[in-house]
XYZ file of C-alpha atoms in Angstrom:
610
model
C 9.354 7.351 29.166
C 7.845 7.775 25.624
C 11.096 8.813 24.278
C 12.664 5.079 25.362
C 9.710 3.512 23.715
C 10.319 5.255 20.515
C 14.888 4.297 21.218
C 13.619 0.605 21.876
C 12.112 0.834 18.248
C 14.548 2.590 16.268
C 17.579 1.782 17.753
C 17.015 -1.763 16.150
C 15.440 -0.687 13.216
C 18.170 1.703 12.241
C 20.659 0.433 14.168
C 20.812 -2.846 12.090
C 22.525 -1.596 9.167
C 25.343 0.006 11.402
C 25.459 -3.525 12.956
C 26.368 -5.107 9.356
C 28.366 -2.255 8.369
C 30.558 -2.240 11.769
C 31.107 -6.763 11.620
C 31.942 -6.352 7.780
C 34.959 -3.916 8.558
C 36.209 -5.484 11.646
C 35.319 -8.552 13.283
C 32.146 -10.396 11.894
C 30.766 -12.110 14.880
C 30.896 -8.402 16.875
C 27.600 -8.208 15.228
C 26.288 -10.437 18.120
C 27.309 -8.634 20.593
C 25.803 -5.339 19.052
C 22.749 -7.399 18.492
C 22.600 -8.676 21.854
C 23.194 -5.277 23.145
C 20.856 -3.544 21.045
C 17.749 -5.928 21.512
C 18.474 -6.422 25.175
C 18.484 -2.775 25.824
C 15.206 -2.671 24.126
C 13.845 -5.553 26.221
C 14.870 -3.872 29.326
C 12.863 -0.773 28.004
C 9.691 -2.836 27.087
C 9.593 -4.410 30.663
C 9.735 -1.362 32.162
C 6.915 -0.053 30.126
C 5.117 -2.992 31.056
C 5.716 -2.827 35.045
C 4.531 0.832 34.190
C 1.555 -0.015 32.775
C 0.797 -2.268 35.209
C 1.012 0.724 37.935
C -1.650 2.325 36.181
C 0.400 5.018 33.288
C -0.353 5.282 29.708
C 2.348 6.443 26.926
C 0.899 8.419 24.749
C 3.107 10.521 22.157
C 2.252 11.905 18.410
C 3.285 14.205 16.247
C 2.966 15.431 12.334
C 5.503 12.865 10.405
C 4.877 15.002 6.990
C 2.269 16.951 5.678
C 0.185 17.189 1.857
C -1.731 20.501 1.950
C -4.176 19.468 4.717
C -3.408 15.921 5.231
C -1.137 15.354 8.466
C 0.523 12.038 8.442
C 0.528 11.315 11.613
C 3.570 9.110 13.592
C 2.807 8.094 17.555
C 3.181 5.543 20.008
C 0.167 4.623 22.353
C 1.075 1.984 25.430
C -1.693 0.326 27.022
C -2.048 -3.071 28.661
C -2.553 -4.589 25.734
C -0.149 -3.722 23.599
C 2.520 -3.740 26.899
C 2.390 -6.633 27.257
C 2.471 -7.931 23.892
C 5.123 -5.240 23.258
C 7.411 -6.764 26.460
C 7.043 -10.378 24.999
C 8.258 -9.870 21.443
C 11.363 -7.788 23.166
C 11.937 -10.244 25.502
C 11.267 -13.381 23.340
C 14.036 -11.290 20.515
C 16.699 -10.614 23.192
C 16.654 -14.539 23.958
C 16.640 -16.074 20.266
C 19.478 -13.582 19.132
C 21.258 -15.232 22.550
C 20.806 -18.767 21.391
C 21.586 -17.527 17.906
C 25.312 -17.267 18.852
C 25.416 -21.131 19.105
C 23.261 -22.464 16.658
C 24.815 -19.895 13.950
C 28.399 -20.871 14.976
C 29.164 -22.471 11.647
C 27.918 -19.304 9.525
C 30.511 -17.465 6.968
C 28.173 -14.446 7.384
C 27.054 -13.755 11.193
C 26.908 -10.096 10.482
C 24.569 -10.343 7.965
C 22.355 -12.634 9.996
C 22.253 -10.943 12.930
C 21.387 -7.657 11.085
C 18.425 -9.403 9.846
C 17.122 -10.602 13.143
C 17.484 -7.078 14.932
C 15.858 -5.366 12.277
C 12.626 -7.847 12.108
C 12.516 -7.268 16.354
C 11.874 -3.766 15.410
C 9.571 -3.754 13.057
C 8.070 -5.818 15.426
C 8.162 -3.670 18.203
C 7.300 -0.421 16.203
C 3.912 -2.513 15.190
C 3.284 -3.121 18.887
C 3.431 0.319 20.055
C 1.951 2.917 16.902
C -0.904 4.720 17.480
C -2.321 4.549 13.884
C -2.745 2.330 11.681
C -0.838 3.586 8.474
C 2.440 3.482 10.971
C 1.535 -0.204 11.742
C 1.505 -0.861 8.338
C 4.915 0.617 7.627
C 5.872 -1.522 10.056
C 4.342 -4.929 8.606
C 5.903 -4.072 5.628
C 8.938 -3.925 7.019
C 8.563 -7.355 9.101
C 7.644 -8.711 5.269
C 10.766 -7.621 4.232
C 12.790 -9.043 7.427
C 11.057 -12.184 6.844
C 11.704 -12.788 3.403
C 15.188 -12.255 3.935
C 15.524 -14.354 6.721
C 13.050 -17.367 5.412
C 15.531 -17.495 2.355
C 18.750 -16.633 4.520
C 20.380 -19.508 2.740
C 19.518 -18.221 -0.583
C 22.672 -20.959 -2.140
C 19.452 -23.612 -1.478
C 16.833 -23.460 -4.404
C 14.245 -24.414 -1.738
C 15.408 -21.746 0.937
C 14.925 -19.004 -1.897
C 11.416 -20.852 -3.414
C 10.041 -20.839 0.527
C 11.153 -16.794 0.930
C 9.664 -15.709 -2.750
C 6.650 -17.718 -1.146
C 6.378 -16.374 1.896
C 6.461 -12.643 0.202
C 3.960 -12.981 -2.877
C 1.550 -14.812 -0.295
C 1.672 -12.624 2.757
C 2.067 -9.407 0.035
C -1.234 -10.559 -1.831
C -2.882 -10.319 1.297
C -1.165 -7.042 2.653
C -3.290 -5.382 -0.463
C -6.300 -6.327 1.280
C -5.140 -5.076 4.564
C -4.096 -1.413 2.494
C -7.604 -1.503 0.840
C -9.081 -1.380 4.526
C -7.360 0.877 5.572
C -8.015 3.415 2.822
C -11.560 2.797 2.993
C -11.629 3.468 6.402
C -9.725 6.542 6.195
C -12.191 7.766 3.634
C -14.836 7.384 5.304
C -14.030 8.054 8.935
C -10.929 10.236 8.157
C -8.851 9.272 10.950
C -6.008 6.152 11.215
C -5.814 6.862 15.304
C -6.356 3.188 16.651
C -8.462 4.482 19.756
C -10.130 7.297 17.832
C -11.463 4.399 15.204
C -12.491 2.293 18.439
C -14.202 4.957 19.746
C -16.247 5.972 16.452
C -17.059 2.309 16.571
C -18.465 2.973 19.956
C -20.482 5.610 18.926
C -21.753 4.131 16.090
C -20.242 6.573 13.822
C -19.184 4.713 11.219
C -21.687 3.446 8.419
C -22.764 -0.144 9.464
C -21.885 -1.657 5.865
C -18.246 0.556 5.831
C -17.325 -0.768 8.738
C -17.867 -4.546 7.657
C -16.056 -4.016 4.535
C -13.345 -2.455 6.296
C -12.846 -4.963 8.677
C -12.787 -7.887 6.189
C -10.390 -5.990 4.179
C -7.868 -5.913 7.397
C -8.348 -9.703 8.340
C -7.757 -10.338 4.928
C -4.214 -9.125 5.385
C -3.952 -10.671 9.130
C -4.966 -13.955 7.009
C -1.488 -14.065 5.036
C 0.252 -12.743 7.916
C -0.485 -15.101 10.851
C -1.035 -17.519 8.176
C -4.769 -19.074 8.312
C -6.458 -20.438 5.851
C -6.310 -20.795 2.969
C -2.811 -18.644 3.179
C -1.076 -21.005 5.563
C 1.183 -22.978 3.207
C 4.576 -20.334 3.243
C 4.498 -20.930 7.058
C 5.120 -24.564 6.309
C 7.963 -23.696 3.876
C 9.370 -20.876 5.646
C 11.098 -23.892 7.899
C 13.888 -23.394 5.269
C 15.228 -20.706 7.577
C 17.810 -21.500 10.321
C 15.754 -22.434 13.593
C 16.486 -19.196 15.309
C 14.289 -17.866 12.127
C 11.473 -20.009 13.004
C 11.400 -18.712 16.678
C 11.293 -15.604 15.698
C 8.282 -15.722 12.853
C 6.136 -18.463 14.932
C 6.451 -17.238 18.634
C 7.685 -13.620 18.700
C 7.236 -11.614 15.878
C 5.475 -12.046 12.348
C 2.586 -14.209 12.617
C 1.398 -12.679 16.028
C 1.028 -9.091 13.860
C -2.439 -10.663 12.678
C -3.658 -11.549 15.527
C -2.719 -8.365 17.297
C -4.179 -5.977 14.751
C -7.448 -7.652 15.206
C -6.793 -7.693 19.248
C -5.881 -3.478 18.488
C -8.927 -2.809 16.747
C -11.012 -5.175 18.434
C -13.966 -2.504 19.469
C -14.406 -2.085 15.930
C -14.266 -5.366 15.191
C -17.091 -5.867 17.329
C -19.212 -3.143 16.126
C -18.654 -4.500 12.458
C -20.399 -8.137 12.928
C -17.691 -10.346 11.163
C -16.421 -11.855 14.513
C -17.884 -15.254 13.074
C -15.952 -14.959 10.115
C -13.019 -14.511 12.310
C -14.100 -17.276 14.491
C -14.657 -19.859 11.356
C -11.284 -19.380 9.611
C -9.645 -19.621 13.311
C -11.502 -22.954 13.460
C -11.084 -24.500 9.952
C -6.782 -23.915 10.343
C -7.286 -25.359 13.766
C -8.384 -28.359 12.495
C -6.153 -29.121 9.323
C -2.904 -28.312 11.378
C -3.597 -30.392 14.196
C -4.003 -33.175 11.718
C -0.908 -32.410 9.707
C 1.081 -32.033 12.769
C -0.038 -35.863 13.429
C 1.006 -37.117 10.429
C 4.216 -34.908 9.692
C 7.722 -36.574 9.991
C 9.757 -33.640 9.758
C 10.457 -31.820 13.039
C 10.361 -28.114 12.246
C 7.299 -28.879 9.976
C 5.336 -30.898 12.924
C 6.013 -27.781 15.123
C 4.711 -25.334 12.086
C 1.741 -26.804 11.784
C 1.471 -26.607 15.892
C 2.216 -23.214 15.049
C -0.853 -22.596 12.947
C -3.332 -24.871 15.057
C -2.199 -22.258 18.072
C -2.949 -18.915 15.842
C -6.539 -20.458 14.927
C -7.447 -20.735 18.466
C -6.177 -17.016 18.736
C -8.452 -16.417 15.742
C -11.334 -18.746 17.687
C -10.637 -17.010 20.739
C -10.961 -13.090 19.177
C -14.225 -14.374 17.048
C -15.835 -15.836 20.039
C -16.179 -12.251 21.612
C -13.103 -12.238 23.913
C -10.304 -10.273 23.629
C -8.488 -11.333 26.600
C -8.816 -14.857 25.803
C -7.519 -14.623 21.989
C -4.470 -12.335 23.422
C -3.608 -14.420 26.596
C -3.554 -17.352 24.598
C -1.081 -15.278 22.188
C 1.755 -14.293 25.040
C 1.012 -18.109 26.161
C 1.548 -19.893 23.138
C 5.095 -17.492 22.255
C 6.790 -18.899 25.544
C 6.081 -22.343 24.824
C 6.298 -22.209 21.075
C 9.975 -20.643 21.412
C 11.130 -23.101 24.069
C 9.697 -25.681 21.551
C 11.763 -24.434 18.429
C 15.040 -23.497 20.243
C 14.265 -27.182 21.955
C 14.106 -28.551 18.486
C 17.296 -26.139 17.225
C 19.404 -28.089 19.607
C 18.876 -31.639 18.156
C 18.577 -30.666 14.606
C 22.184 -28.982 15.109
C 23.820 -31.474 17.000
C 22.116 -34.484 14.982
C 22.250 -32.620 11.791
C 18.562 -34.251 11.139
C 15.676 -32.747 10.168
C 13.793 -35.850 9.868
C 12.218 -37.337 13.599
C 11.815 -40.633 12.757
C 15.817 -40.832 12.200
C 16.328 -40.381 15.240
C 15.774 -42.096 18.300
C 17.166 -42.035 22.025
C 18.419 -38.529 22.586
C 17.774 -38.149 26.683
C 20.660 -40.089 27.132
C 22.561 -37.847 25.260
C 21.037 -34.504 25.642
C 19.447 -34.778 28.602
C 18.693 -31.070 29.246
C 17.238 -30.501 25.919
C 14.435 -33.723 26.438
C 13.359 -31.245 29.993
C 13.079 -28.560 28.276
C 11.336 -29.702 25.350
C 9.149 -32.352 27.408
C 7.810 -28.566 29.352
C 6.664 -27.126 26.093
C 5.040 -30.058 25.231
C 3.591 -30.283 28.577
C 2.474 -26.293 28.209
C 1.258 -26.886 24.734
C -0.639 -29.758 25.495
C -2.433 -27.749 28.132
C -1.131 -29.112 31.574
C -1.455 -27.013 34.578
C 0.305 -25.219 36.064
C 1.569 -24.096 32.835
C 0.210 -21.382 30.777
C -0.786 -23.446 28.158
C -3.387 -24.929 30.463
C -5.342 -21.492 30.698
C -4.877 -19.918 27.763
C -6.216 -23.355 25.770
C -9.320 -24.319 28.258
C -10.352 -20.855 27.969
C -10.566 -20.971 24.076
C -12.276 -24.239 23.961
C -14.939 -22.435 26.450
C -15.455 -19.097 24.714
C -15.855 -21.814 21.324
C -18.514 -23.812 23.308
C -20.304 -20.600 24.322
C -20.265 -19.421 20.419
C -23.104 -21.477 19.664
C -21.892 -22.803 16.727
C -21.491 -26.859 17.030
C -19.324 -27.130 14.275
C -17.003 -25.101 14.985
C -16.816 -26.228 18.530
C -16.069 -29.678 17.091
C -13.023 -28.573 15.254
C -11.599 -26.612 18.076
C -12.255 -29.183 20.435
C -10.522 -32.079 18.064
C -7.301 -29.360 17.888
C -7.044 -29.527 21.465
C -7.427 -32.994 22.351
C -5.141 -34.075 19.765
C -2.368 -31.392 20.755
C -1.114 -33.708 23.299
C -0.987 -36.902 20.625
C 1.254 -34.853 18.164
C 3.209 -33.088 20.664
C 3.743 -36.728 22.640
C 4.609 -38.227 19.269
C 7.478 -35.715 18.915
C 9.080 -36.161 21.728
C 9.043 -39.952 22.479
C 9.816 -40.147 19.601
C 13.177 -37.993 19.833
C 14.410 -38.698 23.310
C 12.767 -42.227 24.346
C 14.588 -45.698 23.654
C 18.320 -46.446 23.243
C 20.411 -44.018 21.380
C 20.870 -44.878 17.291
C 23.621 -44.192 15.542
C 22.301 -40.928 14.437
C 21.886 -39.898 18.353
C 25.013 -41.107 19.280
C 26.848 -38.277 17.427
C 24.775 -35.780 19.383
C 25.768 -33.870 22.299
C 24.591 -31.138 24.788
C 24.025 -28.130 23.303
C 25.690 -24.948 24.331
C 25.592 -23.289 27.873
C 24.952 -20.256 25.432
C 21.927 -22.248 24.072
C 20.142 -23.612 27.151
C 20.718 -20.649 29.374
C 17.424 -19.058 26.842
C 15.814 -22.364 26.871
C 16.058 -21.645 30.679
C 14.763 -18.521 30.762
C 11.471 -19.785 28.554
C 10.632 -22.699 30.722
C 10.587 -20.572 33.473
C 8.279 -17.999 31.943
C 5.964 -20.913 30.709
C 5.627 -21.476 34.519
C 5.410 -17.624 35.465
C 2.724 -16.752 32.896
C 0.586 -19.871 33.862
C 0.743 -18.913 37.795
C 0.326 -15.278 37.344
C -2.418 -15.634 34.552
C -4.801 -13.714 36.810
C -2.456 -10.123 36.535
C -1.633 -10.379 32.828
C -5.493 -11.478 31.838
C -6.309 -8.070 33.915
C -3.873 -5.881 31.995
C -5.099 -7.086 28.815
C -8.825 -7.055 29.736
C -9.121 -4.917 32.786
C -12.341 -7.126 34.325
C -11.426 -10.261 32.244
C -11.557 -13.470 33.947
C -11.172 -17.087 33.251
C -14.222 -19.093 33.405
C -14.164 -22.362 35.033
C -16.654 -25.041 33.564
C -15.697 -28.249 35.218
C -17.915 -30.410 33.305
C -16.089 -29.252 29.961
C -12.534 -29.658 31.830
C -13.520 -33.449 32.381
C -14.148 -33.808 29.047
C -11.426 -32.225 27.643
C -9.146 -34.162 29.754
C -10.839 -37.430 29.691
C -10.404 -37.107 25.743
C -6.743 -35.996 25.711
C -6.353 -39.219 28.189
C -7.042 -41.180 25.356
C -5.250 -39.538 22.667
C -1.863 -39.368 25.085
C -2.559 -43.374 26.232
C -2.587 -44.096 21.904
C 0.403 -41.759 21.465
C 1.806 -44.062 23.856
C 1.395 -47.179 22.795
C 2.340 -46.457 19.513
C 5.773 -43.969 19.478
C 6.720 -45.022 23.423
C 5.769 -49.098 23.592
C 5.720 -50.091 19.977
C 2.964 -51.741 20.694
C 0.747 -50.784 17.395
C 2.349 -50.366 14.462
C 1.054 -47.951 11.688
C 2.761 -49.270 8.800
C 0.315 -51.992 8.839
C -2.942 -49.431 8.893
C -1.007 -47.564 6.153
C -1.557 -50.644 4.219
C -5.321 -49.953 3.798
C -6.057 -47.689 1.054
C -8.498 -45.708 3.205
C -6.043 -44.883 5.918
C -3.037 -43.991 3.134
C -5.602 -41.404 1.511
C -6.302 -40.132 4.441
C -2.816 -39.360 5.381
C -1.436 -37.935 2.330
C -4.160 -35.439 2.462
C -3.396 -34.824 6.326
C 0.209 -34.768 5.694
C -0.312 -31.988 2.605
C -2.614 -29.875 4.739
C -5.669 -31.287 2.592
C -3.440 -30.064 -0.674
C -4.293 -26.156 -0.380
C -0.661 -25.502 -1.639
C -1.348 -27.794 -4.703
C -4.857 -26.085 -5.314
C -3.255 -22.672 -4.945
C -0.185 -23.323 -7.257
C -2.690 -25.129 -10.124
C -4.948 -22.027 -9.712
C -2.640 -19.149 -9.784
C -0.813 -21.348 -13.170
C -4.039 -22.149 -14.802
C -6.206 -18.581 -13.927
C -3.858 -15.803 -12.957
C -0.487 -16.606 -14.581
C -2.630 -17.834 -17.975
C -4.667 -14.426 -17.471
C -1.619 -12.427 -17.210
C 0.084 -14.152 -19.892
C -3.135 -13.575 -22.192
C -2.873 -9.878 -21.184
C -0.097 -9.495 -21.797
C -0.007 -11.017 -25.724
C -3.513 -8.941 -25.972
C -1.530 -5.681 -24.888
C 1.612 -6.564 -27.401
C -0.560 -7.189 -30.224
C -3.349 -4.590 -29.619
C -1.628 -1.933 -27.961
C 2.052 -1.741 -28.622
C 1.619 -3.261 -31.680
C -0.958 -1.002 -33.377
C 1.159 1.754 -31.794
C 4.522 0.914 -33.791
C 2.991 -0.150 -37.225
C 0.568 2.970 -36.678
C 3.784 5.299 -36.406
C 4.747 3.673 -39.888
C 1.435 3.579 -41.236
C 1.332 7.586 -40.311
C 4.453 7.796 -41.960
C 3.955 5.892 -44.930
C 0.522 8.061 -45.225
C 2.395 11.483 -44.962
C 4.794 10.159 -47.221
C 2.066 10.012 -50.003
C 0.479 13.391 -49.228
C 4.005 15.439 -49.251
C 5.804 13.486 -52.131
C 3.423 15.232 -54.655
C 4.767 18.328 -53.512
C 8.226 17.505 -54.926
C 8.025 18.613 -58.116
C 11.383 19.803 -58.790
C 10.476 23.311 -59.354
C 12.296 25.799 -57.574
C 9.467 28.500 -58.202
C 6.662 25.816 -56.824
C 9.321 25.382 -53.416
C 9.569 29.097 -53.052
C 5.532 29.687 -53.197
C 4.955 27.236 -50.677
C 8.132 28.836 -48.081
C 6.450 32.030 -48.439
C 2.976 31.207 -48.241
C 3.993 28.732 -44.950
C 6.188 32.177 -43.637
C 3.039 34.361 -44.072
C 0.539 31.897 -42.157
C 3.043 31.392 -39.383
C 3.225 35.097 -39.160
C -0.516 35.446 -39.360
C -1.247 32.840 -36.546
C 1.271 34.807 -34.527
C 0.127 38.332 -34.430
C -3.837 36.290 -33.754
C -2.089 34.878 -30.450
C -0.319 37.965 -29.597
């Protein structure tokens, strides 16, 4: 079996260039079909690694990838519950968006180049899921870096497709040096990279106390660019510049999961090293700005971003509260909904060619399908049982309460009740009222487009009723705690905020251009809607601090360094100059003397080394 786990990896990884290079010569959209073919075949694999896992086998496979004198580089897989079933999801999840791609893409001049994109970024993905050590994981975030980029700024004709992908890679690539700094320092000091053999020194106590906590700072510091919490959120908000299919990918399969599963992987250590709370903090702060972005937001991709973010806090909450079946659950949760939310979206910002919600209006009439599909997501990510939002998001809001810390119980708590107010907002927003003109040149999307959408909606009902099993193969004696009391709450609260959403996007019956009126209530939002203006914060300090710096630097280093290097080559030559010219004299019996006596000191210095 190992050797399918390793195909299911580097058949997409390698096999996306042949993919390109096959469409380019031939037929362009055959690259969908080798795509298709190539990501479904490693679906199929991941599955069955998963249903093997969950019969009780472990894949385990290593062996030397190079070697510097007595340094082994190690490359290996290692399946466990854990990593199955995050490893089946992002397979799964990538077979289904290159599916819907086919549609949504339809209009593309260059499929082939797409597609090769998309099947490479599944597996990096996948390779990250399944290595053994951490340097191999890293290749393998690098690599999803790479995919992303590309991908983010796909439409690299658009000056703000190609701003949003440099952004995405300078952020997520200043934070993957942290991530590389932890790792170094851990292999220095504990002198393996093994994943289990670092969780088990952990254990054991082996590792110095004060190593360990710089270590695993280090690593969140790169899982803090990559699964993009604050105060390196703001390229997730851009990175909607991609096509939609994109945006499935990087919020609910693939990229910003990586964080959250490298602190899942690792999450022994993480324990031993006492920084959970710092985990748990930064998981509650980007809770809390993205849920009130997403209830401000007008744009539709952008409102389901910032859902994005809110969703890979609670992770964050979930892993810093002490449970790692709680932070991962919620992870495979939130990727069903999330995609069905963003393909959802795909379909009317296709067919309406609108970006902006609140330019469009009436859509169930017209794409009927798409409102029931998106209405479930919103349902799941809202948290209403039976769906798997339900568990994954009560559980979270329990493991915060049991932190101790109030605050950050307050935050987490405000991110879930409000869930259902944004996520209500959207949609009646979209589908309710009569059709405008903008919906009335919609239709249905695709049977090529809904059959995925399908296929999601279904697993948002499958992982809710079989929480119990996947909680188990994550954690093996994990279990969902039930405080009522809290429940009450939470749902007496998210009563509220759904009855508001309501009256306001549904009935008309309150209208908030008059509270925008008040200055108060207009600050308020433009802060909400720029995510409390960390993008404008970062921009003025990396123009005024680091690009100043670097531009003072670099004048220092011209006029000190090369500088004083050139006019000290003329300066040596001017000086030499002085000292040799008195030796031209003109007289042929002075030039001779000095050829000899050079000849006979050459000679000398010659028989001394000899």
């Amino acid at each position: 079996m190992e050797w399918l786990i390793y195909l299911s990896v580097f058949l997409p990884v390698f096999g996306a260039p042949l993919i390109w290079l096959v469409s380019h010569y031939t037929d362009r959209w055959i690259s969908w079909y080798l795509s298709l073919a190539v990501t479904g075949l490693s679906a199929v694999i991941a599955l069955t690694t998963l249903v093997g896992v969950a019969t009780g086998h472990h894949y385990e496979h290593s062996f030397v990838w190079f070697q510097f004198g007595d340094i082994k580089v190690p490359f290996g897989i290692y399946v466990d519950g854990l990593s199955a079933v995050v490893y089946a999801m992002a397979a799964l999840l990538g077979f289904l968006i290159v599916m819907y791609s086919r549609g949504y893409m339809e209009h593309d001049e260059s499929p082939h180049r797409f597609f090769m994109k998309v099947t490479f970024f599944i597996g990096s993905m996948l390779g990250l899921t399944v290595s053994n050590n951490l340097l191999t994981m890293f290749i393998f975030w690098e690599f999803m870096g790479l995919a992303s980029y590309l991908l983010i700024s796909y439409w690299y004709y658009k000056n703000s497709a190609a701003d949003a992908g440099l952004k995405a890679f300078l952020m997520t690539k200043f934070a993957d040096g942290f991530f590389l700094a932890g790792i170094v320092l851990l292999w220095w000091y504990a002198g393996t990279l093994n994943v289990n053999e670092i969780n088990h020194l952990a254990e054991t106590h082996t590792i110095p106390a004060l190593v360990a906590a710089a270590a695993a700072l280090l690593m969140f510091g790169g899982a803090v660019g990559k699964s993009a919490q604050f105060p390196l959120f703001p390229w997730l908000l851009d990175a909607m510049e991609g096509p939609t299919p994109v945006s499935a990918l990087i919020h609910a399969a693939t990229m910003v999961n990586a964080g959250v599963f490298l602190v899942g992987r690792l999450f022994d250590f993480y324990l031993y090293s006492k920084v959970l709370y710092v985990i748990l903090a930064i998981g509650a702060v980007t809770a809390l700005i993205a849920v009130l972005g997403a209830m401000v937001h007008r744009e539709i991709k952008k409102i389901i971003a910032f859902s994005t973010m809110e969703n890979l806090g609670l992770m964050f909450v979930g892993l810093g509260a002490g449970s790692l079946a709680a932070g991962i659950f919620h992870l495979v949760s939130h990727a069903t909904f999330k995609a069905l939310m963003f393909l959802s979206a795909g379909n009317v910002i296709h067919f309406t060619h609108e970006k902006d919600a609140f330019k469009i209006r009436g859509l169930i009439k017209v794409m009927p399908y798409t409102a029931i599909l998106f209405l479930i997501a919103v349902l799941s990510l809202a948290g209403i049982p039976p769906l798997s939002g339900f568990f994954s998001k009560e559980w979270i809001v329990h493991e915060a309460k049991e932190a101790g810390d109030p605050i950050a119980f307050a935050f987490v708590l405000t991110a879930a009740v409000l869930t259902i107010y944004y996520g209500f907002r959207l949609w009646f927003q979209l589908f309710t009222g009569e059709p405008n003109e903008v919906a009335k040149k919609a239709r249905e999307a695709y049977p090529v487009m809904l059959i995925p959408l399908f296929v999601l909606a279904a697993l948002t009902f499958l992982v809710g009723i079989f929480h119990q099993p996947i909680i188990h193969l994550i954690e093996e004696h994990a279990h969902i705690p039930h405080d009522w009391a809290l429940t009450v709450l939470v749902f007496s609260l998210m009563a509220v905020a759904f009855i508001l959403s309501w009256l306001i996007y549904y009935k008309r019956a309150i209208d908030t251009t008059v509270l925008l009126k008040d200055p108060i209530m207009a600050m308020l939002n433009k802060t909400f809607y720029n995510a409390f203006f960390i993008d404008h914060l970062i921009r003025w300090l990396s123009k005024n601090f680091i690009v100043e710096f670097l531009a003072w630097l670099a004048h220092w280093i011209d006029r000190n360094v090369y500088d004083y290097i050139v006019n000290g080559v003329a300066r040596t030559a001017l000086w030499t100059w002085e000292k040799v010219r008195v030796i031209q004299t003109g007289n042929l019996i002075h030039y001779l003397t000095i050829f000899v006596s050079g000849a006979l000191i050459l000679y000398y210095l010659y028989l001394v080394i000899l």
